[in-house]
Amino acid sequence: MGKDDNRRPIAARASSWARALSASLARSSITPNQISIVSIFFAGVGAMMLVWGISPAGLLLAAVCVQLRLLCNLLDGMVAVEGGKQTPTGALYNEFPDRIADSLLIVALGYAALHPWLGWLGALLAALTAYVRVFGGSSGLAQDFRGPMAKPHRMAVLTVACLVGAAEWRWNGTRHCLLLAAAIIAAGSALTCYTRIRAIAGQLHQKG
């Protein structure tokens, strides 16, 4: 496998602003692992905004936190790889903070939508998409980041739900957008598990 087979393809990685910011961080004493941990902090703040005292301002802040979490996910890999600051534990910090951050936000979304079970289901299925991806890698295949509801898609749905949900809440105090987003994330994650498993099975069959 090539060196990029286990990296999620992200268009922003090639942007000038991302390269400049990651280069600046690489020259500092900040480590990629620390950036990964900060992503959990932003996810935690976003989750609190969704669960405690939901309001238009809280939903807008939650949307910002989701994007800051994704920014950390982008920069930790760039600082590690392009910045030459890889560590022996980098693979651990690349995966586990992601799973924690995903779970915090998706579970909180379920509570915000007044259907906690849907948030827990979505978080479980989101974690399963990552498990299937890593399983493919452990089987000697390139890790499969396909959707339709991979991490960037889940966070995009959540961000839009928070933004539109803020307007909805201000208008009439309902949470239909949040409920719809929780359902889309759960259903889409289940479909993503299926598409990845099917792709892995096909590749393993070809190898055999």
mmCIF file of N, CA and C in Angstrom, residues 1-8 13 81-82 86 142 145:
data_model
loop_
_atom_site.group_PDB
_atom_site.id
_atom_site.type_symbol
_atom_site.label_atom_id
_atom_site.label_comp_id
_atom_site.label_asym_id
_atom_site.label_seq_id
_atom_site.Cartn_x
_atom_site.Cartn_y
_atom_site.Cartn_z
ATOM 1 N N MET A 1 0.837 -1.188 0.000
ATOM 2 C CA MET A 1 0.000 0.000 0.000
ATOM 3 C C MET A 1 0.876 1.244 0.000
ATOM 4 N N GLY A 2 0.396 2.319 -0.640
ATOM 5 C CA GLY A 2 1.119 3.567 -0.644
ATOM 6 C C GLY A 2 1.029 4.252 0.705
ATOM 7 N N LYS A 3 1.845 5.293 0.881
ATOM 8 C CA LYS A 3 1.913 5.948 2.183
ATOM 9 C C LYS A 3 0.624 6.668 2.537
ATOM 10 N N ASP A 4 -0.201 6.994 1.535
ATOM 11 C CA ASP A 4 -1.437 7.724 1.797
ATOM 12 C C ASP A 4 -2.663 6.829 1.849
ATOM 13 N N ASP A 5 -2.479 5.498 1.774
ATOM 14 C CA ASP A 5 -3.623 4.597 1.727
ATOM 15 C C ASP A 5 -4.437 4.619 3.017
ATOM 16 N N ASN A 6 -3.813 4.951 4.128
ATOM 17 C CA ASN A 6 -4.522 4.958 5.401
ATOM 18 C C ASN A 6 -4.837 6.367 5.886
ATOM 19 N N ARG A 7 -4.783 7.340 4.976
ATOM 20 C CA ARG A 7 -5.154 8.709 5.311
ATOM 21 C C ARG A 7 -6.444 9.063 4.603
ATOM 22 N N ARG A 8 -7.344 9.689 5.350
ATOM 23 C CA ARG A 8 -8.607 10.117 4.761
ATOM 24 C C ARG A 8 -8.334 11.188 3.704
ATOM 25 N N ARG A 13 -6.652 19.742 2.757
ATOM 26 C CA ARG A 13 -5.244 19.499 3.063
ATOM 27 C C ARG A 13 -4.324 20.209 2.073
ATOM 28 N N VAL A 81 2.471 14.337 9.605
ATOM 29 C CA VAL A 81 3.037 13.805 8.357
ATOM 30 C C VAL A 81 3.832 14.878 7.609
ATOM 31 N N GLU A 82 3.138 15.923 7.164
ATOM 32 C CA GLU A 82 3.838 16.975 6.425
ATOM 33 C C GLU A 82 4.822 17.735 7.309
ATOM 34 N N GLN A 86 5.710 12.915 13.496
ATOM 35 C CA GLN A 86 5.056 11.654 13.817
ATOM 36 C C GLN A 86 5.658 11.034 15.074
ATOM 37 N N ALA A 142 -6.327 -1.339 1.554
ATOM 38 C CA ALA A 142 -6.316 0.098 1.840
ATOM 39 C C ALA A 142 -7.581 0.437 2.627
ATOM 40 N N PHE A 145 -12.616 4.811 3.082
ATOM 41 C CA PHE A 145 -13.248 5.968 3.720
ATOM 42 C C PHE A 145 -14.558 6.364 3.046
#
